[in-house]
CSV table of C-alpha atoms in Angstrom, one decimal:
chain,number,residue,atom,x,y,z
V,20,MET,CA,-13.8,-129.8,-9.3
V,21,LEU,CA,-11.6,-132.3,-7.4
V,22,THR,CA,-11.9,-135.9,-8.6
V,23,LEU,CA,-11.0,-139.4,-7.5
V,24,LYS,CA,-8.3,-139.3,-10.3
V,25,ASP,CA,-6.7,-136.3,-8.6
V,26,ILE,CA,-6.6,-138.0,-5.2
V,27,ALA,CA,-5.3,-141.2,-6.7
V,28,LYS,CA,-2.5,-139.4,-8.5
V,29,GLU,CA,-1.5,-137.5,-5.3
V,30,ALA,CA,-1.5,-140.7,-3.3
V,31,GLY,CA,0.2,-142.9,-5.9
V,32,VAL,CA,-2.6,-145.4,-6.0
V,33,SER,CA,-5.3,-146.5,-8.4
V,34,VAL,CA,-8.7,-144.7,-8.7
V,35,MET,CA,-10.3,-148.0,-7.6
V,36,THR,CA,-8.3,-148.0,-4.4
V,37,VAL,CA,-9.4,-144.4,-3.6
V,38,SER,CA,-13.0,-145.4,-4.3
V,39,ASN,CA,-12.7,-148.4,-1.9
V,40,VAL,CA,-11.3,-146.2,0.8
V,41,ILE,CA,-14.1,-143.7,0.5
V,42,ASN,CA,-16.8,-146.3,0.4
V,43,GLY,CA,-15.4,-148.2,3.4
V,44,LYS,CA,-14.3,-151.3,1.4
V,45,ASN,CA,-11.0,-151.7,3.1
V,46,SER,CA,-10.5,-155.4,3.1
V,47,LYS,CA,-8.0,-155.4,0.2
V,48,VAL,CA,-6.3,-152.1,1.2
V,49,SER,CA,-3.5,-151.8,3.6
V,50,ARG,CA,-3.8,-149.6,6.7
V,51,GLU,CA,-0.9,-147.5,5.5
V,52,THR,CA,-2.6,-146.8,2.2
V,53,ILE,CA,-6.0,-146.1,3.9
V,54,GLU,CA,-4.3,-143.5,6.2
V,55,ARG,CA,-2.5,-141.8,3.3
V,56,VAL,CA,-5.6,-141.5,1.1
V,57,GLN,CA,-7.7,-140.3,4.0
V,58,LYS,CA,-5.1,-137.6,4.9
V,59,ILE,CA,-5.0,-136.4,1.3
V,60,ILE,CA,-8.8,-136.3,1.1
V,61,LYS,CA,-8.8,-134.2,4.3
V,62,GLU,CA,-6.1,-131.9,3.1
V,63,MET,CA,-7.7,-131.4,-0.4
V,64,HIS,CA,-11.2,-130.9,1.1
V,65,TYR,CA,-12.7,-133.6,-1.1
V,66,THR,CA,-16.5,-134.0,-0.9
V,67,PRO,CA,-18.2,-137.0,-2.6
V,68,ASN,CA,-20.6,-136.1,-5.4
V,69,LEU,CA,-23.8,-137.7,-4.1
V,70,ASN,CA,-25.7,-137.1,-7.3
V,71,ALA,CA,-23.1,-139.0,-9.3
V,72,ARG,CA,-23.0,-141.8,-6.7
V,73,SER,CA,-26.8,-142.1,-6.7
V,74,LEU,CA,-26.9,-142.4,-10.5
V,75,ALA,CA,-24.2,-145.0,-10.5
V,76,LYS,CA,-25.8,-147.1,-7.8
V,77,HIS,CA,-29.4,-146.3,-8.7
V,78,GLU,CA,-30.0,-145.1,-5.2
V,79,SER,CA,-30.2,-141.6,-3.7
V,80,LYS,CA,-29.7,-142.5,0.0
V,81,LEU,CA,-32.6,-140.1,0.7
V,82,ILE,CA,-35.5,-141.1,2.9
V,83,ALA,CA,-38.5,-138.7,2.7
V,84,VAL,CA,-40.6,-138.1,5.9
V,85,PHE,CA,-44.1,-136.7,5.4
V,86,VAL,CA,-46.5,-135.2,8.0
V,87,SER,CA,-50.0,-134.3,7.0
V,88,THR,CA,-51.0,-130.6,7.5
V,89,PHE,CA,-54.0,-131.5,9.5
V,90,ILE,CA,-51.6,-131.9,12.4
V,91,SER,CA,-51.0,-128.2,12.2
V,92,SER,CA,-51.5,-125.8,9.3
V,93,LYS,CA,-48.5,-123.7,10.3
V,94,ASN,CA,-45.8,-125.6,12.3
V,95,VAL,CA,-46.1,-129.3,12.5
V,96,PHE,CA,-43.4,-129.4,15.2
V,97,LYS,CA,-45.6,-127.6,17.7
V,98,ASP,CA,-47.1,-131.0,18.3
V,99,PRO,CA,-44.6,-132.6,20.8
V,100,TYR,CA,-45.6,-136.1,19.7
V,101,VAL,CA,-44.6,-135.3,16.0
V,102,SER,CA,-41.4,-133.8,17.3
V,103,ASP,CA,-40.5,-136.8,19.4
V,104,LEU,CA,-41.3,-139.3,16.7
V,105,PHE,CA,-39.5,-137.4,13.9
V,106,GLY,CA,-36.5,-137.1,16.2
V,107,GLU,CA,-36.3,-140.8,16.7
V,108,VAL,CA,-36.9,-141.6,13.0
V,109,GLU,CA,-34.3,-139.1,11.8
V,110,SER,CA,-31.7,-140.4,14.3
V,111,CYS,CA,-32.2,-144.0,13.1
V,112,ILE,CA,-32.1,-142.9,9.4
V,113,HIS,CA,-28.8,-141.1,10.0
V,114,GLU,CA,-27.4,-144.1,11.9
V,115,LYS,CA,-28.1,-146.3,8.9
V,116,GLY,CA,-26.2,-144.1,6.6
V,117,TYR,CA,-29.1,-142.4,4.9
V,118,TYR,CA,-30.2,-138.8,4.7
V,119,THR,CA,-33.6,-137.3,5.7
V,120,ILE,CA,-35.8,-134.8,4.0
V,121,ILE,CA,-39.1,-133.8,5.7
V,122,GLN,CA,-42.2,-132.1,4.3
V,123,SER,CA,-45.7,-131.3,5.4
V,124,VAL,CA,-48.3,-132.2,2.7
V,125,GLU,CA,-51.9,-131.3,2.2
V,126,GLU,CA,-52.9,-134.1,-0.2
V,127,PRO,CA,-51.4,-137.5,-1.1
V,128,GLN,CA,-50.8,-136.2,-4.6
V,129,ASN,CA,-48.4,-133.6,-3.1
V,130,ALA,CA,-46.3,-136.5,-1.7
V,131,ILE,CA,-46.2,-138.3,-5.0
V,132,ASN,CA,-45.0,-135.3,-6.9
V,133,LEU,CA,-42.3,-134.6,-4.3
V,134,LEU,CA,-41.0,-138.2,-4.3
V,135,GLN,CA,-40.7,-138.2,-8.0
V,136,ASN,CA,-38.7,-134.9,-8.0
V,137,TRP,CA,-36.5,-136.0,-5.1
V,138,GLN,CA,-35.9,-139.5,-6.4
V,139,ALA,CA,-36.1,-140.7,-2.8
V,140,ASP,CA,-35.3,-144.4,-2.0
V,141,GLY,CA,-38.3,-144.6,0.3
V,142,ALA,CA,-40.7,-142.6,2.5
V,143,ILE,CA,-42.2,-142.7,5.9
V,144,PHE,CA,-45.6,-141.1,6.7
V,145,LEU,CA,-45.8,-140.0,10.3
V,146,SER,CA,-49.5,-139.1,10.5
V,147,ASN,CA,-52.5,-141.2,10.1
V,148,GLN,CA,-53.5,-142.1,6.5
V,149,SER,CA,-56.9,-143.6,5.5
V,150,GLN,CA,-57.0,-147.0,3.7
V,151,GLU,CA,-57.9,-145.0,0.6
V,152,ASN,CA,-54.9,-142.7,0.8
V,153,MET,CA,-52.5,-145.6,1.6
V,154,LYS,CA,-53.8,-147.4,-1.6
V,155,PHE,CA,-53.5,-144.3,-3.7
V,156,LEU,CA,-49.9,-143.6,-2.5
V,157,SER,CA,-48.8,-147.2,-2.9
V,158,ASP,CA,-50.2,-147.5,-6.4
V,159,TYR,CA,-48.5,-144.3,-7.7
V,160,CYS,CA,-45.2,-144.1,-5.8
V,161,GLN,CA,-42.3,-145.9,-7.3
V,162,CYS,CA,-40.5,-146.4,-4.0
V,163,PRO,CA,-41.3,-148.4,-0.8
V,164,LEU,CA,-43.5,-146.6,1.8
V,165,VAL,CA,-44.1,-147.2,5.5
V,166,PHE,CA,-47.1,-145.7,7.3
V,167,ILE,CA,-46.9,-145.0,11.0
V,168,ASP,CA,-50.1,-144.8,13.1
V,169,SER,CA,-52.4,-145.7,10.1
V,170,ALA,CA,-55.0,-148.4,10.7
V,171,ASN,CA,-54.2,-151.5,8.6
V,172,ASN,CA,-55.8,-154.9,8.4
V,173,GLU,CA,-54.8,-158.4,7.3
V,174,LYS,CA,-56.4,-158.0,3.8
V,175,CYS,CA,-54.1,-155.0,2.9
V,176,ASP,CA,-50.6,-155.2,1.7
V,177,PHE,CA,-49.3,-151.9,3.1
V,178,LEU,CA,-46.2,-151.6,5.3
V,179,THR,CA,-47.4,-150.2,8.6
V,180,VAL,CA,-46.2,-149.7,12.2
V,181,GLU,CA,-48.8,-149.2,14.8
V,182,ILE,CA,-49.4,-149.6,18.5
V,183,ASP,CA,-52.1,-151.6,20.2
V,184,ASP,CA,-54.5,-148.6,20.5
V,185,LYS,CA,-57.5,-150.7,21.5
V,186,LYS,CA,-55.5,-152.2,24.4
V,187,GLY,CA,-54.4,-148.7,25.4
V,188,GLY,CA,-58.0,-147.5,25.5
V,189,TYR,CA,-58.9,-150.5,27.5
V,190,LEU,CA,-56.0,-150.1,30.0
V,191,ALA,CA,-56.8,-146.4,30.6
V,192,THR,CA,-60.5,-147.0,31.2
V,193,LYS,CA,-59.9,-150.1,33.3
V,194,TYR,CA,-57.6,-148.2,35.6
V,195,LEU,CA,-60.2,-145.5,36.2
V,196,ILE,CA,-62.9,-148.2,36.9
V,197,GLU,CA,-60.5,-150.0,39.3
V,198,ASN,CA,-60.2,-146.7,41.2
V,199,GLY,CA,-64.0,-146.5,41.7
V,200,HIS,CA,-65.0,-144.4,38.8
V,201,LYS,CA,-68.2,-145.0,36.8
V,202,LYS,CA,-68.9,-141.7,35.1
V,203,ILE,CA,-65.9,-141.9,32.8
V,204,GLY,CA,-65.8,-139.7,29.7
V,205,PHE,CA,-63.9,-140.5,26.5
V,206,ALA,CA,-62.6,-137.3,25.0
V,207,GLY,CA,-61.4,-137.5,21.4
V,208,PHE,CA,-62.3,-136.9,17.8
V,209,LEU,CA,-64.1,-139.8,16.1
V,210,ASP,CA,-65.3,-140.0,12.4
V,211,GLU,CA,-66.6,-142.8,10.2
V,212,LYS,CA,-63.1,-143.9,9.0
V,213,GLU,CA,-60.8,-146.3,10.8
V,214,SER,CA,-58.3,-144.5,13.0
V,215,VAL,CA,-56.1,-144.8,16.0
V,216,ILE,CA,-58.7,-142.8,18.0
V,217,LYS,CA,-61.4,-145.1,17.0
V,218,GLU,CA,-59.4,-148.1,18.2
V,219,ARG,CA,-58.9,-146.4,21.5
V,220,TYR,CA,-62.6,-145.8,21.7
V,221,LYS,CA,-63.3,-149.5,21.2
V,222,GLY,CA,-61.0,-150.3,24.1
V,223,TYR,CA,-62.9,-147.8,26.3
V,224,VAL,CA,-66.2,-149.2,25.3
V,225,GLN,CA,-65.0,-152.8,26.0
V,226,ALA,CA,-63.8,-151.9,29.6
V,227,MET,CA,-67.1,-150.0,30.3
V,228,GLU,CA,-69.2,-152.9,29.1
V,229,GLU,CA,-67.2,-155.5,31.0
V,230,ALA,CA,-67.8,-153.5,34.2
V,231,GLY,CA,-71.5,-153.2,33.5
V,232,TYR,CA,-71.3,-149.5,32.9
V,233,SER,CA,-72.8,-149.3,29.5
V,234,LYS,CA,-75.2,-146.6,30.5
V,235,PHE,CA,-72.3,-144.4,31.6
V,236,ILE,CA,-70.5,-144.5,28.2
V,237,ASN,CA,-70.0,-140.9,27.2
V,238,HIS,CA,-68.1,-139.9,24.1
V,239,ILE,CA,-67.1,-136.2,24.1
V,240,GLN,CA,-66.4,-135.3,20.5
V,241,VAL,CA,-63.5,-132.8,20.5
V,242,ALA,CA,-60.2,-132.0,18.6
V,243,THR,CA,-57.3,-133.1,20.8
V,244,SER,CA,-55.3,-129.9,20.9
V,245,TYR,CA,-54.0,-128.1,24.0
V,246,GLU,CA,-56.4,-125.2,23.4
V,247,GLU,CA,-59.5,-127.5,23.1
V,248,GLY,CA,-58.4,-129.3,26.2
V,249,ILE,CA,-58.5,-126.0,28.1
V,250,LYS,CA,-62.0,-125.4,26.8
V,251,LEU,CA,-63.2,-128.9,27.9
V,252,GLY,CA,-61.6,-128.5,31.3
V,253,LYS,CA,-63.5,-125.3,31.8
V,254,LYS,CA,-66.8,-127.0,30.8
V,255,ILE,CA,-66.2,-129.9,33.3
V,256,ALA,CA,-65.4,-127.4,36.1
V,257,LYS,CA,-68.7,-125.6,35.4
V,258,LYS,CA,-70.6,-128.8,35.7
V,259,LYS,CA,-71.7,-128.8,32.0
V,260,ILE,CA,-70.3,-132.4,31.7
V,261,ASP,CA,-71.1,-134.9,34.4
V,262,VAL,CA,-67.9,-137.0,34.8
V,263,THR,CA,-65.5,-138.0,37.6
V,264,GLY,CA,-62.9,-139.3,35.3
V,265,ILE,CA,-61.7,-138.5,31.7
V,266,PHE,CA,-59.7,-140.6,29.3
V,267,ALA,CA,-58.1,-138.0,27.1
V,268,THR,CA,-56.7,-139.5,23.9
V,269,ALA,CA,-53.6,-137.4,23.7
V,270,ASP,CA,-51.2,-136.1,26.4
V,271,LEU,CA,-51.0,-132.5,25.2
V,272,PHE,CA,-54.8,-132.4,25.1
V,273,ALA,CA,-54.9,-133.9,28.6
V,274,LEU,CA,-52.5,-131.3,29.9
V,275,GLY,CA,-54.8,-128.5,28.5
V,276,LEU,CA,-57.8,-130.2,30.0
V,277,ILE,CA,-56.1,-130.2,33.5
V,278,GLU,CA,-55.1,-126.6,33.0
V,279,GLY,CA,-58.6,-125.5,32.1
V,280,ALA,CA,-60.1,-127.4,35.0
V,281,LYS,CA,-57.6,-126.0,37.5
V,282,ALA,CA,-58.0,-122.5,36.3
V,283,ASN,CA,-61.8,-122.8,37.0
V,284,GLY,CA,-61.5,-124.0,40.5
V,285,MET,CA,-61.0,-127.8,40.3
V,286,ASN,CA,-58.4,-129.8,42.0
V,287,ILE,CA,-56.7,-132.6,40.1
V,288,PRO,CA,-57.1,-135.4,41.0
V,289,LYS,CA,-59.4,-134.6,44.0
V,290,ASN,CA,-62.3,-133.3,41.8
V,291,LEU,CA,-61.4,-134.9,38.5
V,292,SER,CA,-59.2,-137.9,37.5
V,293,VAL,CA,-57.5,-137.8,34.1
V,294,VAL,CA,-55.6,-140.4,32.1
V,295,GLY,CA,-53.7,-139.3,28.9
V,296,PHE,CA,-52.1,-141.2,26.1
V,297,ASP,CA,-48.5,-141.2,24.7
V,298,ASN,CA,-46.3,-140.6,27.8
V,299,LEU,CA,-44.6,-137.7,26.1
V,300,SER,CA,-41.3,-136.5,27.6
V,301,LEU,CA,-42.8,-133.1,28.4
V,302,CYS,CA,-45.1,-134.7,31.0
V,303,GLN,CA,-42.3,-135.2,33.4
V,304,TYR,CA,-42.1,-131.4,33.8
V,305,VAL,CA,-45.7,-130.7,34.9
V,306,SER,CA,-47.4,-131.2,38.2
V,307,PRO,CA,-49.4,-133.2,39.0
V,308,ARG,CA,-47.6,-135.7,36.8
V,309,LEU,CA,-50.0,-137.2,34.3
V,310,THR,CA,-51.1,-140.8,34.5
V,311,THR,CA,-50.9,-142.0,30.9
V,312,VAL,CA,-50.8,-144.9,28.5
V,313,SER,CA,-47.2,-145.2,27.4
V,314,GLN,CA,-46.0,-146.1,23.9
V,315,ASP,CA,-42.4,-146.5,23.2
V,316,ILE,CA,-41.9,-143.8,20.6
V,317,ALA,CA,-38.2,-144.5,20.2
V,318,HIS,CA,-38.9,-148.2,19.5
V,319,LYS,CA,-41.7,-147.4,17.0
V,320,GLY,CA,-39.5,-145.0,15.1
V,321,ARG,CA,-36.7,-147.5,14.8
V,322,VAL,CA,-39.0,-150.3,13.8
V,323,ALA,CA,-40.5,-148.1,11.0
V,324,VAL,CA,-37.0,-147.2,9.6
V,325,GLU,CA,-35.8,-150.8,9.8
V,326,LEU,CA,-38.9,-152.0,8.0
V,327,LEU,CA,-38.5,-149.4,5.2
V,328,LEU,CA,-34.8,-150.3,4.7
V,329,LYS,CA,-35.7,-154.0,4.3
V,330,ALA,CA,-38.2,-153.1,1.6
V,331,ILE,CA,-35.6,-150.8,-0.1
V,332,LYS,CA,-33.0,-153.6,-0.1
V,333,LYS,CA,-35.6,-156.1,-1.2
V,334,GLU,CA,-35.0,-158.3,1.9
V,335,ASP,CA,-37.6,-160.8,3.2
V,336,ILE,CA,-40.2,-159.2,5.4
V,337,SER,CA,-41.9,-161.6,7.8
V,338,SER,CA,-44.6,-159.2,8.8
V,339,ARG,CA,-45.8,-156.2,6.8
V,340,ARG,CA,-48.0,-155.0,9.7
V,341,ILE,CA,-46.1,-154.4,13.0
V,342,VAL,CA,-48.1,-153.7,16.2
V,343,CYS,CA,-46.1,-152.4,19.2
V,344,ASP,CA,-47.3,-153.0,22.8
V,345,VAL,CA,-48.4,-150.3,25.3
V,346,LYS,CA,-48.6,-150.1,29.0
V,347,LEU,CA,-50.1,-147.9,31.7
V,348,GLU,CA,-47.9,-145.4,33.6
V,349,GLU,CA,-49.4,-144.7,37.0
V,350,TYR,CA,-48.6,-141.2,38.3
V,351,GLN,CA,-50.6,-138.5,40.1
V,352,THR,CA,-53.8,-137.6,38.2
V,353,VAL,CA,-56.1,-140.4,39.2
V,354,ARG,CA,-57.8,-140.5,42.6
V,355,GLU,CA,-59.4,-143.6,44.2
V,356,LEU,CA,-63.1,-142.8,45.0
């Protein structure tokens, strides 16, 4: 195996000089020497031993990214939101000089086991984790963790990156109300635990109550997949659910809902107005274009990586809970009554 000593001998310099060139510490190395060493490295096809480097520096330069299997039991990347978010996270990790490993996990213990085996410097969880899971993971993992889209509060000490989901729910509902709608349904899956969907529901309820429409509050309990959206659209088209507007808590679900409604004779937005959530890139390729609550996925991914690297490097962190803003994108799926 080719070593630094071999390169140093060939270049006529010290091993320390070769190490400085490889690691970018060029302040005390002449340009001529840098070019000579880099040429030899290229000609001799030298590849740094990352394992040896990690042992010497007590770092692996590996960032683990986890997605819970409740997103999809087979292929997590079928969810376009997960794909978009992971792409932004991976791009930022690469830019910062680290390497990414990704894994879907069923239980928090699976993530702990993998982190111990991989010796990762830190980890990012892309999917919602309960307070209980965040505490369990934080207690037993030896490296810093950042949780994206997990509901945090001021009493907890977790590193989280969220969006203002309650504001998003409020904006979506308020927009439908401003366009003359009263019978507005909230379509999403709610359980007893704190979650991003629950926050969006709180925003929906607030907007409905402010407008004096409490009696029209209508929560439609449904999993927010494309397939379930089609089923719901069919039900609405067949008059089994009495609404003129729907706040669908995920874009992909909203697109399925629109497809199901259209396939069963409804015109969007003439017969039904729909507002989604996320502003996924795929929405620009469908017609009518979906009115949606936009979150800046690229910004959220970058903020999460930067927060994790601060924790890894033991830098000061001014806020352990970062809440990113949202806004409404008005397109073609809401009609004024």
